Coordinates of C-alpha atoms and ligand atoms in Angstrom, one line a residue:
X1 CA 12.5 -23.9 -33.2
X2 CA 12.8 -23.5 -29.4
X3 CA 9.3 -23.9 -27.2
X4 CA 8.3 -20.4 -25.5
X5 CA 6.6 -22.6 -22.9
X6 CA 9.7 -24.5 -21.7
X7 CA 11.4 -21.2 -21.2
X8 CA 11.9 -19.5 -17.6
X9 CA 10.1 -16.6 -16.7
X10 CA 12.3 -13.2 -15.3
X11 CA 10.3 -9.8 -14.4
X12 CA 12.4 -6.2 -15.4
X13 CA 10.4 -3.3 -13.7
X14 CA 11.3 0.4 -15.0
X15 CA 12.0 2.5 -12.2
X16 CA 14.3 5.1 -12.8
X17 CA 12.5 8.3 -13.9
X18 CA 11.6 10.9 -11.4
X19 CA 8.3 11.2 -13.1
X20 CA 8.2 15.1 -14.3
X21 CA 5.2 15.7 -14.9
X22 CA 4.5 15.0 -11.1
X23 CA 6.0 18.5 -10.0
X24 CA 7.6 16.7 -6.3
X25 CA 10.7 16.2 -5.3
X26 CA 10.1 12.5 -4.5
X27 CA 10.3 10.0 -7.1
X28 CA 7.1 9.2 -9.0
X29 CA 7.3 5.6 -8.2
X30 CA 7.4 6.6 -4.3
X31 CA 4.5 8.3 -4.6
X32 CA 1.6 6.4 -2.6
X33 CA -1.1 4.3 -3.6
X34 CA -3.6 3.0 -0.7
X35 CA -0.8 4.1 1.1
X36 CA 2.4 2.2 -0.2
X37 CA 4.5 3.5 -2.9
X38 CA 3.5 2.5 -6.3
X39 CA 6.5 0.1 -6.6
X40 CA 5.3 -1.9 -4.0
X41 CA 2.4 -2.7 -5.7
X42 CA 3.8 -3.8 -9.0
X43 CA 6.4 -6.0 -7.0
X44 CA 4.1 -7.9 -5.0
X45 CA 2.3 -8.7 -8.4
X46 CA 5.0 -9.4 -10.0
X47 CA 6.0 -12.0 -6.8
X48 CA 2.4 -13.8 -7.7
X49 CA 3.5 -14.7 -10.8
X50 CA 6.8 -16.7 -9.2
X51 CA 9.6 -16.0 -11.6
X52 CA 13.3 -16.9 -11.5
X53 CA 13.7 -12.9 -10.6
X54 CA 12.9 -9.8 -10.7
X55 CA 14.8 -7.0 -11.7
X56 CA 14.1 -3.3 -11.3
X57 CA 16.0 -0.5 -13.3
X58 CA 16.7 2.0 -10.8
X59 CA 17.7 5.8 -11.0
X60 CA 16.1 8.8 -9.3
X61 CA 16.3 8.3 -5.6
X62 CA 17.6 4.7 -6.7
X63 CA 18.4 3.9 -2.5
X64 CA 15.1 4.7 -1.7
X65 CA 13.6 3.1 -4.4
X66 CA 15.8 -0.3 -3.5
X67 CA 14.5 0.2 0.0
X68 CA 10.9 0.0 -1.0
X69 CA 11.5 -2.8 -3.4
X70 CA 13.2 -4.9 -0.7
X71 CA 10.3 -4.2 1.6
X72 CA 8.2 -6.7 -0.7
X73 CA 10.9 -8.9 -2.1
X74 CA 13.5 -10.8 -0.2
X75 CA 17.4 -10.2 -1.3
X76 CA 17.2 -13.4 -2.9
X77 CA 15.0 -12.4 -5.8
X78 CA 15.3 -8.9 -6.6
X79 CA 18.2 -7.4 -8.8
X80 CA 19.2 -3.7 -9.2
X81 CA 20.5 -2.5 -12.5
X82 CA 21.0 1.3 -12.4
X83 CA 20.7 3.8 -14.8
X84 CA 22.4 6.7 -13.9
X85 CA 21.3 8.7 -17.2
X86 CA 17.4 8.3 -17.8
X87 CA 17.4 8.5 -21.4
X88 CA 14.3 6.7 -22.5
X89 CA 12.9 3.3 -21.5
X90 CA 14.5 1.6 -24.3
X91 CA 18.1 2.6 -22.7
X92 CA 16.5 1.7 -19.2
X93 CA 16.1 -1.8 -20.3
X94 CA 19.7 -2.1 -21.6
X95 CA 20.6 -0.8 -18.5
X96 CA 20.2 -4.3 -17.2
X97 CA 21.9 -6.2 -20.4
X98 CA 24.6 -7.3 -18.3
X99 CA 21.9 -9.4 -16.3
X100 CA 19.9 -10.8 -19.3
X101 CA 21.2 -10.6 -22.4
X102 CA 22.7 -14.2 -22.6
X103 CA 19.5 -15.4 -20.6
X104 CA 17.2 -18.2 -22.5
X105 CA 14.4 -16.7 -20.8
X106 CA 11.0 -15.2 -21.3
X107 CA 11.2 -11.8 -20.0
X108 CA 8.1 -9.9 -18.3
X109 CA 8.7 -5.9 -18.7
X110 CA 6.6 -3.7 -15.8
X111 CA 6.4 -0.1 -15.3
X112 CA 6.9 1.0 -12.1
X113 CA 4.2 3.5 -12.8
X114 CA 1.4 1.2 -13.5
X115 CA 0.2 -0.2 -10.5
X116 CA -3.2 -1.7 -10.9
X117 CA -2.4 -4.4 -13.1
X118 CA -3.2 -7.7 -11.6
X119 CA -1.2 -10.8 -11.5
X120 CA -4.3 -13.0 -13.3
X121 CA -3.6 -10.7 -16.3
X122 CA -0.3 -10.9 -16.4
X123 CA -0.3 -14.4 -16.5
X124 CA -2.6 -14.6 -19.6
X125 CA -0.2 -12.2 -21.2
X126 CA 2.7 -14.8 -20.6
X127 CA 0.3 -17.6 -21.5
X128 CA -0.3 -15.8 -24.6
X129 CA 3.2 -15.0 -25.4
X130 CA 4.2 -18.8 -25.1
X131 CA 1.4 -20.4 -27.1
X132 CA 0.9 -17.7 -30.1
X133 CA 0.6 -19.3 -33.1
X134 CA 1.4 -22.8 -31.5
X135 CA 5.4 -21.8 -30.9
X136 CA 5.2 -18.5 -29.2
X137 CA 5.6 -14.8 -30.2
X138 CA 9.3 -12.7 -29.8
X139 CA 7.0 -10.1 -28.5
X140 CA 3.8 -9.7 -27.3
X141 CA 2.3 -6.3 -26.2
X142 CA -0.3 -5.9 -23.6
X143 CA -2.8 -3.4 -24.9
X144 CA -6.0 -1.7 -24.1
X145 CA -8.9 0.4 -26.1
X146 CA -9.4 3.5 -24.4
X147 CA -12.2 6.1 -25.5
X148 CA -9.5 9.0 -24.2
X149 CA -6.0 7.6 -25.2
X150 CA -4.3 11.2 -24.7
X151 CA -0.8 10.7 -23.3
X152 CA -0.3 7.0 -24.2
X153 CA 1.7 5.2 -27.4
X154 CA -0.8 3.8 -30.0
X155 CA -1.0 0.4 -31.3
X156 CA -0.7 1.0 -35.2
X157 CA -2.0 -1.9 -37.2
X158 CA -1.4 -2.7 -40.9
X159 CA -4.9 -3.8 -43.3
X160 CA -4.8 -7.0 -42.2
X161 CA -5.1 -6.2 -38.7
X162 CA -1.8 -7.2 -37.6
X163 CA 0.9 -5.5 -35.4
X164 CA 2.8 -2.8 -37.5
X165 CA 4.3 -0.8 -34.6
X166 CA 3.8 1.6 -31.7
X167 CA 3.7 5.4 -32.0
X168 CA 4.0 7.8 -29.5
X169 CA 1.6 10.6 -28.4
X170 CA 4.4 13.4 -29.2
X171 CA 5.8 11.4 -32.7
X172 CA 2.1 10.7 -33.9
X173 CA 0.0 12.0 -36.7
X174 CA -3.3 13.3 -36.3
X175 CA -4.3 9.8 -38.0
X176 CA -2.1 8.2 -35.4
X177 CA -3.4 10.0 -32.3
X178 CA -7.3 8.6 -33.6
X179 CA -6.5 5.1 -33.0
X180 CA -8.1 4.2 -29.1
X181 CA -5.7 1.1 -28.8
X182 CA -2.6 1.6 -26.4
X183 CA 0.4 0.5 -25.4
X184 CA 0.2 -0.4 -21.6
X185 CA 4.0 -0.3 -21.1
X186 CA 4.0 -4.1 -20.3
X187 CA 5.1 -7.0 -22.8
X188 CA 6.7 -9.9 -22.5
X189 CA 9.9 -10.5 -24.7
X190 CA 12.0 -13.3 -25.7
X191 CA 15.2 -12.0 -23.8
X192 CA 17.8 -12.2 -26.1
X193 CA 16.0 -11.5 -28.9
X194 CA 15.3 -8.0 -27.1
X195 CA 18.7 -7.2 -26.4
X196 CA 19.5 -8.4 -30.0
X197 CA 17.2 -6.0 -31.1
X198 CA 18.0 -3.1 -28.7
X199 CA 21.0 -2.4 -29.9
X200 CA 19.7 -0.6 -32.9
X201 CA 17.1 1.6 -31.4
X202 CA 17.6 5.3 -32.3
X203 CA 16.4 8.3 -30.6
X204 CA 15.3 10.3 -33.4
X205 CA 12.1 11.0 -32.0
X206 CA 10.4 14.1 -30.5
X207 CA 11.7 13.5 -27.2
X208 CA 15.3 12.5 -28.1
X209 CA 15.2 9.4 -26.3
X210 CA 15.9 5.8 -26.6
X211 CA 12.1 4.1 -27.0
X212 CA 11.6 0.7 -25.8
X213 CA 8.5 1.0 -27.9
X214 CA 10.4 1.1 -31.3
X215 CA 11.6 -2.8 -30.5
X216 CA 8.4 -4.3 -31.5
X217 CA 8.5 -3.1 -34.7
X218 CA 12.5 -3.7 -35.2
X219 CA 11.6 -7.6 -34.4
X220 CA 8.7 -7.8 -36.9
X221 CA 11.1 -6.2 -39.5
X222 CA 13.4 -9.2 -39.0
X223 CA 10.3 -11.4 -39.3
X224 CA 9.7 -12.4 -35.8
X225 CA 6.1 -12.8 -34.9
X226 CA 4.6 -10.1 -32.6
X227 CA 1.5 -10.7 -30.8
X228 CA -0.9 -8.4 -29.2
X229 CA -2.9 -9.4 -25.9
X230 CA -6.2 -6.8 -25.5
X231 CA -7.2 -6.6 -22.1
X232 CA -10.5 -5.1 -21.4
X233 CA -10.3 -3.3 -18.0
X234 CA -9.0 -0.4 -18.5
X235 CA -8.3 0.6 -14.9
X236 CA -5.6 -1.9 -14.4
X237 CA -3.6 -0.6 -17.1
X238 CA -4.1 3.1 -16.2
X239 CA -0.4 4.7 -15.8
X240 CA 0.2 6.8 -13.2
X241 CA 1.8 10.5 -15.0
X242 CA 0.4 13.1 -12.4
X243 CA -1.1 13.4 -9.2
X244 CA -4.7 14.0 -11.0
X245 CA -4.4 10.5 -12.0
X246 CA -2.8 9.4 -8.8
X247 CA -5.9 10.9 -7.2
X248 CA -8.4 9.6 -9.3
X249 CA -6.4 6.1 -9.3
X250 CA -7.2 6.1 -5.7
X251 CA -10.8 7.1 -5.7
X252 CA -11.2 4.4 -8.1
X253 CA -9.6 1.9 -5.6
X254 CA -11.2 2.8 -2.4
X255 CA -14.8 3.0 -4.6
X256 CA -14.6 -0.6 -5.4
X257 CA -13.4 -1.2 -2.0
X258 CA -15.8 0.2 -0.8
X259 CA -18.8 -1.4 -3.1
X260 CA -17.2 -4.9 -2.1
X261 CA -17.3 -4.3 1.7
X262 CA -21.0 -3.5 1.2
X263 CA -22.2 -6.2 -1.9
X264 CA -20.2 -9.5 -0.3
X265 CA -19.6 -8.2 3.2
X266 CA -23.2 -6.4 4.2
X267 CA -21.1 -3.1 5.5
X268 CA -23.4 -0.3 5.4
X269 CA -21.6 3.3 4.4
X270 CA -24.0 6.4 5.2
X271 CA -21.8 8.5 2.8
X272 CA -19.3 6.1 0.6
X273 CA -18.0 8.8 -1.6
X274 CA -16.8 10.5 1.8
X275 CA -14.6 7.9 3.7
X276 CA -11.7 5.8 2.9
X277 CA -11.0 2.3 3.0
X278 CA -7.9 0.8 2.4
X279 CA -7.8 -2.3 0.1
X280 CA -6.4 -4.4 2.7
X281 CA -9.0 -3.4 5.2
X282 CA -11.5 -6.1 6.2
X283 CA -15.1 -5.0 7.9
X284 CA -17.5 -7.6 9.7
X285 CA -21.2 -7.4 9.1
X286 CA -23.6 -4.9 9.9
X287 CA -21.0 -2.7 10.8
X288 CA -21.8 1.0 10.5
X289 CA -19.4 3.6 8.8
X290 CA -20.3 7.2 9.0
X291 CA -18.6 9.8 6.9
X292 CA -15.7 11.1 7.0
X293 CA -14.1 8.3 8.3
X294 CA -10.4 6.8 7.1
X295 CA -9.8 3.4 7.6
X296 CA -6.1 2.6 6.7
X297 CA -3.6 -0.1 6.2
X298 CA -4.4 -3.8 7.5
X299 CA -7.2 -2.8 9.9
X300 CA -9.6 -5.4 10.9
X301 CA -12.9 -4.9 12.0
X302 CA -15.2 -7.1 13.4
X303 CA -19.4 -7.2 13.1
X304 CA -21.8 -4.7 14.3
X305 CA -19.4 -2.1 15.4
X306 CA -20.5 1.9 14.7
X307 CA -18.0 4.3 13.7
X308 CA -18.8 8.1 13.8
X309 CA -17.7 10.7 11.6
X310 CA -14.0 12.0 11.8
X311 CA -12.1 8.5 13.3
X312 CA -9.4 7.1 11.6
X313 CA -8.2 3.7 12.1
X314 CA -5.3 2.2 10.9
X315 CA -3.2 -1.1 11.1
X316 CA -5.6 -2.0 14.1
X317 CA -8.0 -4.5 15.2
X318 CA -11.8 -4.0 16.4
X319 CA -13.5 -6.7 17.5
X320 CA -17.4 -7.1 17.4
X321 CA -20.3 -4.4 18.2
X322 CA -17.4 -1.4 19.3
X323 CA -18.6 2.0 19.5
X324 CA -16.0 4.4 18.4
X325 CA -17.7 8.4 18.8
X326 CA -16.4 11.0 16.2
X327 CA -13.1 12.4 15.7
X328 CA -10.5 9.1 17.2
X329 CA -7.4 8.4 16.4
X330 CA -6.3 4.9 16.7
X331 CA -3.2 3.3 15.2
X332 CA -1.4 -0.1 16.1
X333 CA -3.9 -0.8 18.8
X334 CA -6.3 -3.7 19.3
X335 CA -10.0 -3.2 20.8
X336 CA -11.8 -5.8 21.8
X337 CA -15.2 -6.8 21.5
X338 CA -18.1 -4.7 22.9
X339 CA -15.7 -2.0 23.9
X340 CA -16.6 1.9 23.7
X341 CA -14.1 4.8 22.6
X342 CA -14.4 8.5 22.4
X343 CA -15.3 10.9 21.4
X344 CA -12.0 12.4 20.3
X345 CA -9.5 9.6 21.7
X346 CA -6.5 8.6 20.9
X347 CA -5.1 5.1 21.1
X348 CA -1.4 4.5 19.7
X349 CA 1.5 2.4 20.0
X350 CA 0.0 -1.1 20.6
X351 CA -2.8 0.4 23.3
X352 CA -5.0 -3.0 23.6
X353 CA -8.6 -2.5 25.2
X354 CA -10.1 -5.8 26.8
X355 CA -13.5 -6.7 26.8
X356 CA -16.5 -4.0 27.5
X357 CA -13.5 -1.8 28.7
X358 CA -14.4 1.9 28.1
X359 CA -12.3 4.9 26.8
X360 CA -13.9 8.4 26.9
X361 CA -13.4 11.3 25.7
X362 CA -9.9 13.7 26.0
X363 CA -8.0 10.6 27.0
X364 CA -4.8 8.8 25.3
X365 CA -3.4 5.4 25.8
X366 CA 0.0 4.7 24.6
X367 CA 1.4 1.0 24.8
X368 CA -1.2 0.1 27.5
X369 CA -3.3 -2.5 28.4
X370 CA -6.6 -1.2 29.6
X371 CA -8.3 -4.5 30.9
X372 CA -12.0 -5.7 30.8
X373 CA -14.9 -3.7 32.2
X374 CA -12.6 -1.0 33.1
X375 CA -12.8 2.8 32.5
X376 CA -11.1 5.7 31.9
X377 CA -13.7 7.9 30.5
X378 CA -12.1 12.0 30.9
X379 CA -9.0 14.2 30.0
X380 CA -6.3 10.8 31.1
X381 CA -3.0 10.0 29.7
X382 CA -2.0 6.3 30.6
X383 CA 1.6 5.4 28.6
X384 CA 3.3 2.1 29.4
X385 CA 0.6 1.3 32.1
X386 CA -1.3 -2.1 32.6
X387 CA -4.2 -1.7 34.0
X388 CA -6.6 -4.6 35.4
X389 CA -10.2 -5.3 35.8
X390 CA -12.9 -3.4 36.6
X391 CA -10.8 -0.7 37.7
X392 CA -11.9 3.3 37.2
X393 CA -9.4 5.4 36.5
X394 CA -11.1 9.3 37.6
X395 CA -11.0 12.0 35.0
X396 CA -7.5 13.9 34.7
X397 CA -5.6 11.3 35.6
X398 CA -1.7 11.2 34.2
X399 CA 0.8 8.6 34.4
X400 CA 4.2 10.5 34.7
X401 CA 6.1 7.6 32.4
X402 CA 9.0 9.6 31.4
X403 CA 11.6 11.3 33.3
X404 CA 13.5 13.3 30.7
X405 CA 15.6 10.2 29.3
X406 CA 13.7 6.8 30.0
X407 CA 10.1 5.6 30.0
X408 CA 8.4 3.5 32.7
X409 CA 6.0 1.4 33.8
X410 CA 3.1 2.0 35.7
X411 CA 1.1 -1.4 37.1
X412 CA -2.3 -0.8 38.1
X413 CA -4.5 -4.1 39.8
X414 CA -8.2 -5.1 39.7
X415 CA -11.2 -2.8 41.0
X416 CA -8.9 -0.3 41.5
X417 CA -10.3 3.5 42.1
X418 CA -8.0 6.2 40.3
X419 CA -9.5 9.6 41.8
X420 CA -9.7 12.6 40.1
X421 CA -6.6 14.2 39.3
X422 CA -4.0 11.4 40.5
X423 CA -0.4 11.7 39.0
X424 CA 1.4 8.2 38.8
X425 CA 4.6 8.8 39.1
X426 CA 6.4 5.5 36.9
X427 CA 7.8 3.3 37.7
X428 CA 4.8 2.4 40.3
X429 CA 2.3 -0.2 41.3
X430 CA -1.1 -0.2 42.6
X431 CA -2.4 -3.1 44.3
X432 CA -5.9 -4.5 44.0
X433 CA -8.9 -3.0 45.3
X434 CA -6.8 0.6 46.1
X435 CA -8.1 3.6 46.4
X436 CA -6.5 7.0 45.1
X437 CA -7.6 10.1 46.9
X438 CA -8.4 12.8 44.5
X439 CA -5.1 15.3 43.5
X440 CA -2.9 12.4 45.2
X441 CA 0.8 12.2 43.6
X442 CA 1.5 8.4 44.0
X443 CA 5.0 8.1 43.9
X444 CA 5.6 4.8 46.1
X445 CA 3.8 1.4 45.6
X446 CA 0.2 1.2 46.5
X447 CA -0.6 -1.7 48.8
X448 CA -4.1 -4.1 48.1
X449 CA -6.7 -2.7 49.4
X450 CA -5.2 1.0 51.4
X451 CA -6.9 4.1 50.7
X452 CA -3.9 6.7 49.7
X453 CA -4.4 10.4 49.7
X454 CA -2.4 13.8 49.3
X455 CA 1.2 14.6 47.8
X456 CA 2.9 12.7 47.8
X457 CA 0.7 10.0 48.6
X458 CA 0.1 8.0 52.1
X459 CA -1.9 5.4 53.4
X460 CA -4.4 6.2 55.6
X461 CA -6.4 3.2 55.8
X462 CA -7.1 -0.3 55.0
X463 CA -10.9 -0.8 52.7
X464 CA -13.0 -3.4 53.4
X465 CA -13.1 -6.1 50.7
X466 CA -16.4 -7.0 49.5
Ligands
UD1_1 C1 5.6 4.9 -21.9 C2 5.3 4.5 -23.2 C3 4.2 4.3 -23.8 C4 2.8 3.7 -23.4 C5 3.2 4.0 -21.7 C6 1.7 3.3 -20.7 C7 7.5 4.2 -24.0 C8 8.4 5.4 -24.7 N1 6.5 5.2 -24.0 O1 5.4 6.1 -21.8 O2 4.2 3.8 -25.1 O3 1.6 3.9 -23.5 O4 4.3 4.2 -20.9 O5 2.0 3.7 -19.5 O6 8.0 3.4 -23.4 N2 11.9 4.7 -17.0 C9 12.8 4.5 -16.5 N3 14.1 5.4 -17.1 C10 13.5 6.0 -18.4 C11 12.2 6.7 -19.0 C12 11.3 5.6 -17.7 O7 13.2 3.8 -15.9 O8 14.7 6.5 -18.4 C13 10.0 4.7 -16.2 C14 10.0 5.2 -15.5 O9 10.1 5.4 -14.0 C15 8.3 4.6 -15.6 C16 8.1 3.9 -17.2 O10 9.8 3.4 -17.4 O11 8.5 3.4 -14.8 C17 7.7 4.3 -18.0 O12 8.0 5.9 -18.3 P1 7.2 6.7 -18.4 O13 8.6 8.0 -18.9 O14 6.2 7.4 -17.6 O15 6.6 6.9 -19.8 P2 5.4 7.2 -20.8 O16 5.7 8.5 -21.5 O17 4.6 7.1 -19.7
CA2 CA1 4.1 6.3 -17.5

């Protein structure tokens, strides 16, 4: 007999369902966990196993699901099978028949709505499938014991404890409902045997669907070996069928992330239950996070920072010893060591603060570099601007960067003093050591060390250089 171990691995992900229980206009697998669609989590985990190819069954909002999948997978590693009508998980697998029925491979079947499964667990499942009784099984089912198995398919075993069949919640007798061991919806199959058995699956059940869960029993009746790999971590195997489960999973993931940051990385959370941190974020030692902070995406925060309440930081890099006061929004931006920000500041669009720079209340930085030791302390908009070192931007300063059609750049040098309420009409440059008077409207370049005043601003004096 052929050795399973020599067979290549293919992956099939089921992701065509609408997910009725979500009560949503958005297909279930596009709902987000940790800021990424559920399907993306499953695709990334599958990639870690280095399969030959990943097949994805799509249907509801199939084009959108396809785009989400292609954020994780290269086009040459992915193949899409359309399931136009959703007639059950067996029918979904059957939709990929043209690609798979003649393959001599092991097929790992995953559910698009079981996002926490780890690659190590899947690798152990494949290993068990390949080595069961020395020659491998026709099908290996990933199961887990749940204290509350409601909603899942149950694993029915015979008097010797061997696999008998899977029974769905809606088709189960009271005795079967008492079984705690559930079907994860994740399996390995011998691909050819799976497709051959699928032709015999009927839809005579409570939901009138073609169940993939009938295949293992059909194979067993033909004398094939069915193996079970029982896992111990129930969280990994939880499926998302409704929004309560989605919220619970988000909480679980976040709690694990925060515990890891506290225990392994020495981060202080004043109120861990009321902070949100993405699994993908990194935070350094002795950084203190106050309640109601959200740290999203691939954010990196260095050692010894202080992040006060109400702040949201998304996909940004924060250096060491940075102080971010209350209610700031920081996206796609970079803040270097020992800067201070806020309260109520907004950094976005690749804003960058260099060391010891300071941004105060009601200041917005968009696509702007604020140089080393420079300050914008109050009520200011700086967009498309480059600001040198040790420059002070007075309260109420605005870069008028948009002429109604195009965005224009402002360049401000080192040691400049921009007076309060200055309007900088871009494109415009202000040279090193220059000063603008309060309320000036700067619509022409200002030379180095000039004092300009008025609207429009005129040079009235050359300043002494210290
Ligand atoms: C399924 C299993 C159940 C298991 C549970 C684990 C069946 C019949 N039941 O139930 O034993 O305990 O998963 O989470 O398989 N899908 C399609 N096309 C369809 C139907 C579903 O692509 O026609 C996809 C869905 O998008 C989803 C996955 O298959 O990603 C599972 O479908 P779902 O309806 O959620 O199955 P469950 O009722 O959870
Ligand atoms: Ca499900």
